[in-house]
Amino acid sequence: MHQTFLSSTIAIGSLKKLQLSPTRILVFSRTLTVETILAPDGDQDPLYADIPKPAKSKSERKPYPTPMKILVQRAKQEREARKLQPCKLLEESPENGLLVPELVGVAHQVYRARELILSGLSKLVNVIPVLRCSHCFEVHIGQVGHEIRTCTGPKSGLRNATHVWRKGRIHDVIYFPKCFHLYDRVGKPRIIHNESRKVKQLPAIVELCIQAGLNLENHPTKRRTRPVYSIEGRIVDFEIETDTKIETRNLVASEVTGTDCSIDLSLTKGLTLRELSILTIDSWFEMISGAKKIMERYKVHTCGYCPEVQVGPKGHKVRNCRASKHQSRNGMHAWQEATVFDLVGPNYVWHVADLSGPPLSNDLKRYYGKAPAVVEMCVQAGAPVPSEYRSMMRLDVVPPCRDELDLVT
């Protein structure tokens, strides 16, 4: 990649003249074209565009999935529509409190895939070693930890950013952030600060499945049979709450789902290591694709500065943000639209091509690829490499030996 820069050339003998009369000497300066080659780690190199990179600074906000210009246009259109029709019956679901029929089965599939992933990883961890740094969140899949100096933990400068490895667990491979459970996602979409100790928390992806139609006994939710009204932007429900109607709603919801939420984990019994890894990685793609479909209709919010997530029309009002600039917000979160990887922490790790080879070197990190820890573990267990991650894992790159590093251009 080449870039062209314009610079001024000044003779060495003219430095004193430049100090005395800078404008006079700059009149006779000429332009020089200089070609520079960016390093392979540059952000503008398309070959490294798919490699996930950490945030440049803690004060940097997460990028918006939808451009801000489009969000402002949507807000203006909603404001104008509210002025033209202050009171209206909401017809589109799930904004009107009703379920989306075509997404109820997807919610059950996502919940089933999550349980299969956790069941498969619990067995793969006993065979494929998982290592985690004792000072930061870096994870490595393999027998020996890598030597890449990327530690950002306390006193990392004294160790030259070298990781100190210890044994990891399942939650180091995949992470499901928790959120508050909403009993009525339309009538009471927000949790205030004083209610933070009273409301249950559960994994955000499970809460997304519950709001999309999944029924769990430990987490009851309100199912409506009639749409709600919007009066000047406020949701009003004229449906009378009775015990008989609650029972009928639960029956209607169970009839709509048409599937049982119980998971049969006996599928993972009696499988070989390769078959178990293939089942786990297939469940990973099923969970990610299903969650994306649900998030197209059901809103999910995340804080722009911390990993906090809330599933629902609005973010909660609990003042527990400790990220950058939280003092100016009085501990409130800076809510924005979330992505699927805000619900599922993939935890990218370095890809190890040769398990019996030497550990990954810091000098050769430009030749290594990355992959989610779930995918890396399944690939090392015998599953085929998914086509979606072949470029990210840099399978077409052959890293040189350490003594050949100076010979590579």
mmCIF file of C-alpha atoms in Angstrom, residues 80-298:
data_model
loop_
_atom_site.group_PDB
_atom_site.id
_atom_site.type_symbol
_atom_site.label_atom_id
_atom_site.label_comp_id
_atom_site.label_asym_id
_atom_site.label_seq_id
_atom_site.Cartn_x
_atom_site.Cartn_y
_atom_site.Cartn_z
ATOM 1 C CA GLU A 80 -43.694 13.782 13.405
ATOM 2 C CA ALA A 81 -45.876 10.664 13.315
ATOM 3 C CA ARG A 82 -46.643 11.112 17.019
ATOM 4 C CA LYS A 83 -47.803 14.682 16.402
ATOM 5 C CA LEU A 84 -50.086 13.661 13.554
ATOM 6 C CA GLN A 85 -51.642 10.782 15.509
ATOM 7 C CA PRO A 86 -51.198 11.183 19.293
ATOM 8 C CA CYS A 87 -53.347 8.152 20.149
ATOM 9 C CA LYS A 88 -53.057 5.034 18.078
ATOM 10 C CA LEU A 89 -53.250 1.273 18.371
ATOM 11 C CA LEU A 90 -49.866 -0.327 17.818
ATOM 12 C CA GLU A 91 -50.181 -2.933 15.105
ATOM 13 C CA GLU A 92 -46.623 -4.189 14.670
ATOM 14 C CA SER A 93 -45.266 -6.773 17.071
ATOM 15 C CA PRO A 94 -43.354 -6.924 19.361
ATOM 16 C CA GLU A 95 -43.858 -3.176 19.975
ATOM 17 C CA ASN A 96 -47.542 -3.838 20.723
ATOM 18 C CA GLY A 97 -46.765 -6.450 23.387
ATOM 19 C CA LEU A 98 -47.552 -9.509 21.260
ATOM 20 C CA LEU A 99 -45.152 -12.198 20.144
ATOM 21 C CA VAL A 100 -43.742 -12.549 16.661
ATOM 22 C CA PRO A 101 -45.060 -16.006 15.611
ATOM 23 C CA GLU A 102 -42.224 -16.831 13.215
ATOM 24 C CA LEU A 103 -39.568 -16.139 15.867
ATOM 25 C CA VAL A 104 -40.986 -18.336 18.632
ATOM 26 C CA GLY A 105 -39.448 -21.482 17.184
ATOM 27 C CA VAL A 106 -36.163 -19.637 16.612
ATOM 28 C CA ALA A 107 -36.068 -18.697 20.300
ATOM 29 C CA HIS A 108 -36.353 -22.364 21.279
ATOM 30 C CA GLN A 109 -33.594 -23.291 18.816
ATOM 31 C CA VAL A 110 -31.243 -20.643 20.230
ATOM 32 C CA TYR A 111 -31.882 -21.789 23.797
ATOM 33 C CA ARG A 112 -31.335 -25.431 22.825
ATOM 34 C CA ALA A 113 -28.128 -24.571 20.962
ATOM 35 C CA ARG A 114 -26.777 -22.695 23.984
ATOM 36 C CA GLU A 115 -27.338 -25.686 26.245
ATOM 37 C CA LEU A 116 -25.640 -27.998 23.747
ATOM 38 C CA ILE A 117 -22.644 -25.661 23.547
ATOM 39 C CA LEU A 118 -22.208 -25.615 27.321
ATOM 40 C CA SER A 119 -22.625 -29.395 27.486
ATOM 41 C CA GLY A 120 -20.090 -29.950 24.703
ATOM 42 C CA LEU A 121 -17.533 -27.522 26.122
ATOM 43 C CA SER A 122 -17.753 -29.147 29.554
ATOM 44 C CA LYS A 123 -16.419 -32.344 27.952
ATOM 45 C CA LEU A 124 -13.957 -30.752 25.551
ATOM 46 C CA VAL A 125 -12.264 -28.825 28.351
ATOM 47 C CA ASN A 126 -11.183 -32.122 29.907
ATOM 48 C CA VAL A 127 -9.338 -33.061 26.687
ATOM 49 C CA ILE A 128 -8.263 -29.736 25.135
ATOM 50 C CA PRO A 129 -6.377 -27.614 27.688
ATOM 51 C CA VAL A 130 -7.512 -24.026 28.236
ATOM 52 C CA LEU A 131 -5.091 -21.447 29.635
ATOM 53 C CA ARG A 132 -5.846 -17.989 30.957
ATOM 54 C CA CYS A 133 -3.580 -15.165 32.038
ATOM 55 C CA SER A 134 -3.558 -14.497 35.773
ATOM 56 C CA HIS A 135 -3.391 -10.728 35.278
ATOM 57 C CA CYS A 136 -5.648 -10.038 32.263
ATOM 58 C CA PHE A 137 -8.437 -11.629 30.226
ATOM 59 C CA GLU A 138 -6.197 -13.234 27.598
ATOM 60 C CA VAL A 139 -7.090 -16.881 26.831
ATOM 61 C CA HIS A 140 -5.085 -19.489 24.939
ATOM 62 C CA ILE A 141 -6.161 -22.905 23.670
ATOM 63 C CA GLY A 142 -3.273 -25.351 23.710
ATOM 64 C CA GLN A 143 -0.762 -27.237 25.803
ATOM 65 C CA VAL A 144 1.713 -24.370 26.171
ATOM 66 C CA GLY A 145 0.815 -20.685 26.397
ATOM 67 C CA HIS A 146 1.965 -18.342 23.670
ATOM 68 C CA GLU A 147 4.831 -15.863 24.061
ATOM 69 C CA ILE A 148 3.069 -12.887 22.480
ATOM 70 C CA ARG A 149 3.494 -9.890 24.773
ATOM 71 C CA THR A 150 0.018 -8.397 24.905
ATOM 72 C CA CYS A 151 -0.697 -8.415 28.654
ATOM 73 C CA THR A 152 -2.414 -5.276 29.916
ATOM 74 C CA GLY A 153 -2.843 -6.343 33.534
ATOM 75 C CA PRO A 154 -1.287 -4.759 36.638
ATOM 76 C CA LYS A 155 2.505 -4.423 36.583
ATOM 77 C CA SER A 156 2.617 -5.694 33.013
ATOM 78 C CA GLY A 157 5.429 -3.259 32.243
ATOM 79 C CA LEU A 158 7.713 -5.036 34.703
ATOM 80 C CA ARG A 159 7.122 -8.304 32.800
ATOM 81 C CA ASN A 160 7.443 -6.718 29.331
ATOM 82 C CA ALA A 161 3.717 -7.480 28.826
ATOM 83 C CA THR A 162 4.369 -11.226 29.119
ATOM 84 C CA HIS A 163 1.418 -13.353 30.202
ATOM 85 C CA VAL A 164 1.425 -15.555 33.291
ATOM 86 C CA TRP A 165 -0.660 -18.594 32.414
ATOM 87 C CA ARG A 166 -2.936 -20.639 34.646
ATOM 88 C CA LYS A 167 -5.637 -23.245 34.016
ATOM 89 C CA GLY A 168 -8.864 -21.892 32.524
ATOM 90 C CA ARG A 169 -12.524 -22.862 32.673
ATOM 91 C CA ILE A 170 -15.566 -22.970 30.419
ATOM 92 C CA HIS A 171 -16.473 -19.354 31.175
ATOM 93 C CA ASP A 172 -13.084 -18.296 29.818
ATOM 94 C CA VAL A 173 -13.924 -19.911 26.480
ATOM 95 C CA ILE A 174 -17.359 -18.331 26.068
ATOM 96 C CA TYR A 175 -18.999 -15.639 28.154
ATOM 97 C CA PHE A 176 -22.698 -14.818 28.470
ATOM 98 C CA PRO A 177 -23.230 -11.400 30.132
ATOM 99 C CA LYS A 178 -26.239 -11.098 32.393
ATOM 100 C CA CYS A 179 -29.103 -8.604 32.325
ATOM 101 C CA PHE A 180 -32.236 -7.865 34.348
ATOM 102 C CA HIS A 181 -35.325 -9.962 33.724
ATOM 103 C CA LEU A 182 -38.405 -8.017 32.594
ATOM 104 C CA TYR A 183 -41.761 -9.411 33.636
ATOM 105 C CA ASP A 184 -43.614 -6.909 31.408
ATOM 106 C CA ARG A 185 -41.346 -5.727 28.587
ATOM 107 C CA VAL A 186 -43.949 -3.236 27.285
ATOM 108 C CA GLY A 187 -45.734 -2.029 30.415
ATOM 109 C CA LYS A 188 -42.575 -1.624 32.551
ATOM 110 C CA PRO A 189 -39.551 -1.683 30.254
ATOM 111 C CA ARG A 190 -37.072 -0.111 32.681
ATOM 112 C CA ILE A 191 -35.549 -1.162 36.002
ATOM 113 C CA ILE A 192 -34.754 1.752 38.323
ATOM 114 C CA HIS A 193 -31.776 1.883 40.643
ATOM 115 C CA ASN A 194 -33.689 0.978 43.809
ATOM 116 C CA GLU A 195 -35.010 -2.216 42.194
ATOM 117 C CA SER A 196 -31.615 -3.596 41.225
ATOM 118 C CA ARG A 197 -31.459 -5.907 44.271
ATOM 119 C CA LYS A 198 -34.995 -7.212 43.872
ATOM 120 C CA VAL A 199 -35.048 -8.112 40.175
ATOM 121 C CA LYS A 200 -33.447 -11.361 39.059
ATOM 122 C CA GLN A 201 -30.604 -11.439 36.599
ATOM 123 C CA LEU A 202 -30.021 -14.090 33.940
ATOM 124 C CA PRO A 203 -27.914 -14.446 30.787
ATOM 125 C CA ALA A 204 -28.944 -11.848 28.232
ATOM 126 C CA ILE A 205 -29.344 -14.390 25.436
ATOM 127 C CA VAL A 206 -31.761 -16.387 27.619
ATOM 128 C CA GLU A 207 -33.732 -13.212 28.341
ATOM 129 C CA LEU A 208 -33.874 -12.565 24.597
ATOM 130 C CA CYS A 209 -35.330 -16.044 24.055
ATOM 131 C CA ILE A 210 -37.886 -15.507 26.835
ATOM 132 C CA GLN A 211 -39.100 -12.254 25.333
ATOM 133 C CA ALA A 212 -39.305 -13.954 21.929
ATOM 134 C CA GLY A 213 -41.570 -16.749 23.188
ATOM 135 C CA LEU A 214 -39.602 -19.154 25.391
ATOM 136 C CA ASN A 215 -41.368 -20.131 28.634
ATOM 137 C CA LEU A 216 -39.312 -20.932 31.739
ATOM 138 C CA GLU A 217 -40.821 -21.706 35.117
ATOM 139 C CA ASN A 218 -38.235 -19.795 37.146
ATOM 140 C CA HIS A 219 -38.637 -16.660 35.038
ATOM 141 C CA PRO A 220 -42.341 -15.881 34.482
ATOM 142 C CA THR A 221 -43.292 -13.221 31.978
ATOM 143 C CA LYS A 222 -46.481 -11.514 30.915
ATOM 144 C CA ARG A 223 -48.018 -12.667 27.618
ATOM 145 C CA ARG A 224 -50.665 -10.430 26.107
ATOM 146 C CA THR A 225 -53.555 -11.409 23.892
ATOM 147 C CA ARG A 226 -54.429 -7.869 22.764
ATOM 148 C CA PRO A 227 -52.197 -5.083 21.454
ATOM 149 C CA VAL A 228 -51.502 -1.979 23.535
ATOM 150 C CA TYR A 229 -52.129 1.697 22.741
ATOM 151 C CA SER A 230 -49.629 4.517 22.395
ATOM 152 C CA ILE A 231 -50.847 7.883 23.712
ATOM 153 C CA GLU A 232 -48.326 10.662 23.049
ATOM 154 C CA GLY A 233 -45.483 8.160 23.200
ATOM 155 C CA ARG A 234 -46.662 6.435 26.404
ATOM 156 C CA ILE A 235 -47.797 2.828 26.400
ATOM 157 C CA VAL A 236 -51.313 2.288 27.784
ATOM 158 C CA ASP A 237 -52.797 -1.165 28.340
ATOM 159 C CA PHE A 238 -56.587 -1.371 28.711
ATOM 160 C CA GLU A 239 -56.602 -5.116 29.242
ATOM 161 C CA ILE A 240 -57.799 -6.137 32.717
ATOM 162 C CA GLU A 241 -55.459 -8.454 34.593
ATOM 163 C CA THR A 242 -57.177 -11.530 36.089
ATOM 164 C CA ASP A 243 -55.977 -14.952 37.157
ATOM 165 C CA THR A 244 -58.062 -16.691 34.513
ATOM 166 C CA LYS A 245 -56.586 -14.556 31.777
ATOM 167 C CA ILE A 246 -53.078 -15.296 32.995
ATOM 168 C CA GLU A 247 -53.769 -19.010 32.725
ATOM 169 C CA THR A 248 -55.271 -18.627 29.249
ATOM 170 C CA ARG A 249 -52.284 -16.571 28.139
ATOM 171 C CA ASN A 250 -49.882 -19.236 29.303
ATOM 172 C CA LEU A 251 -51.926 -21.854 27.442
ATOM 173 C CA VAL A 252 -51.996 -19.696 24.328
ATOM 174 C CA ALA A 253 -48.245 -19.106 24.550
ATOM 175 C CA SER A 254 -47.555 -22.827 24.926
ATOM 176 C CA GLU A 255 -49.801 -23.584 21.962
ATOM 177 C CA VAL A 256 -48.051 -20.959 19.845
ATOM 178 C CA THR A 257 -44.636 -22.371 20.629
ATOM 179 C CA GLY A 258 -45.594 -25.927 19.803
ATOM 180 C CA THR A 259 -42.291 -27.172 21.226
ATOM 181 C CA ASP A 260 -41.021 -28.216 24.618
ATOM 182 C CA CYS A 261 -38.366 -26.065 26.251
ATOM 183 C CA SER A 262 -36.759 -29.089 27.915
ATOM 184 C CA ILE A 263 -33.372 -29.984 26.454
ATOM 185 C CA ASP A 264 -32.304 -33.554 25.815
ATOM 186 C CA LEU A 265 -28.574 -33.544 26.558
ATOM 187 C CA SER A 266 -28.285 -37.261 25.877
ATOM 188 C CA LEU A 267 -27.264 -36.342 22.321
ATOM 189 C CA THR A 268 -23.743 -35.654 23.551
ATOM 190 C CA LYS A 269 -23.372 -39.097 25.169
ATOM 191 C CA GLY A 270 -21.528 -41.820 23.329
ATOM 192 C CA LEU A 271 -19.995 -39.454 20.772
ATOM 193 C CA THR A 272 -16.367 -39.450 19.762
ATOM 194 C CA LEU A 273 -14.227 -36.392 20.273
ATOM 195 C CA ARG A 274 -14.535 -35.350 16.632
ATOM 196 C CA GLU A 275 -18.309 -35.860 16.549
ATOM 197 C CA LEU A 276 -18.707 -33.883 19.772
ATOM 198 C CA SER A 277 -16.651 -30.997 18.377
ATOM 199 C CA ILE A 278 -18.712 -30.940 15.170
ATOM 200 C CA LEU A 279 -21.958 -30.880 17.179
ATOM 201 C CA THR A 280 -20.636 -28.046 19.349
ATOM 202 C CA ILE A 281 -19.488 -25.876 16.458
ATOM 203 C CA ASP A 282 -22.763 -26.452 14.584
ATOM 204 C CA SER A 283 -24.649 -25.368 17.709
ATOM 205 C CA TRP A 284 -22.446 -22.258 17.850
ATOM 206 C CA PHE A 285 -23.448 -21.164 14.352
ATOM 207 C CA GLU A 286 -27.091 -22.036 15.043
ATOM 208 C CA MET A 287 -27.090 -19.885 18.173
ATOM 209 C CA ILE A 288 -25.391 -16.911 16.486
ATOM 210 C CA SER A 289 -27.609 -16.969 13.386
ATOM 211 C CA GLY A 290 -30.778 -17.403 15.447
ATOM 212 C CA ALA A 291 -29.864 -14.581 17.820
ATOM 213 C CA LYS A 292 -29.285 -12.262 14.848
ATOM 214 C CA LYS A 293 -32.762 -13.032 13.508
ATOM 215 C CA ILE A 294 -34.391 -12.295 16.858
ATOM 216 C CA MET A 295 -32.426 -9.071 17.327
ATOM 217 C CA GLU A 296 -33.800 -7.750 14.049
ATOM 218 C CA ARG A 297 -37.213 -7.452 15.736
ATOM 219 C CA TYR A 298 -36.496 -7.389 19.491
#
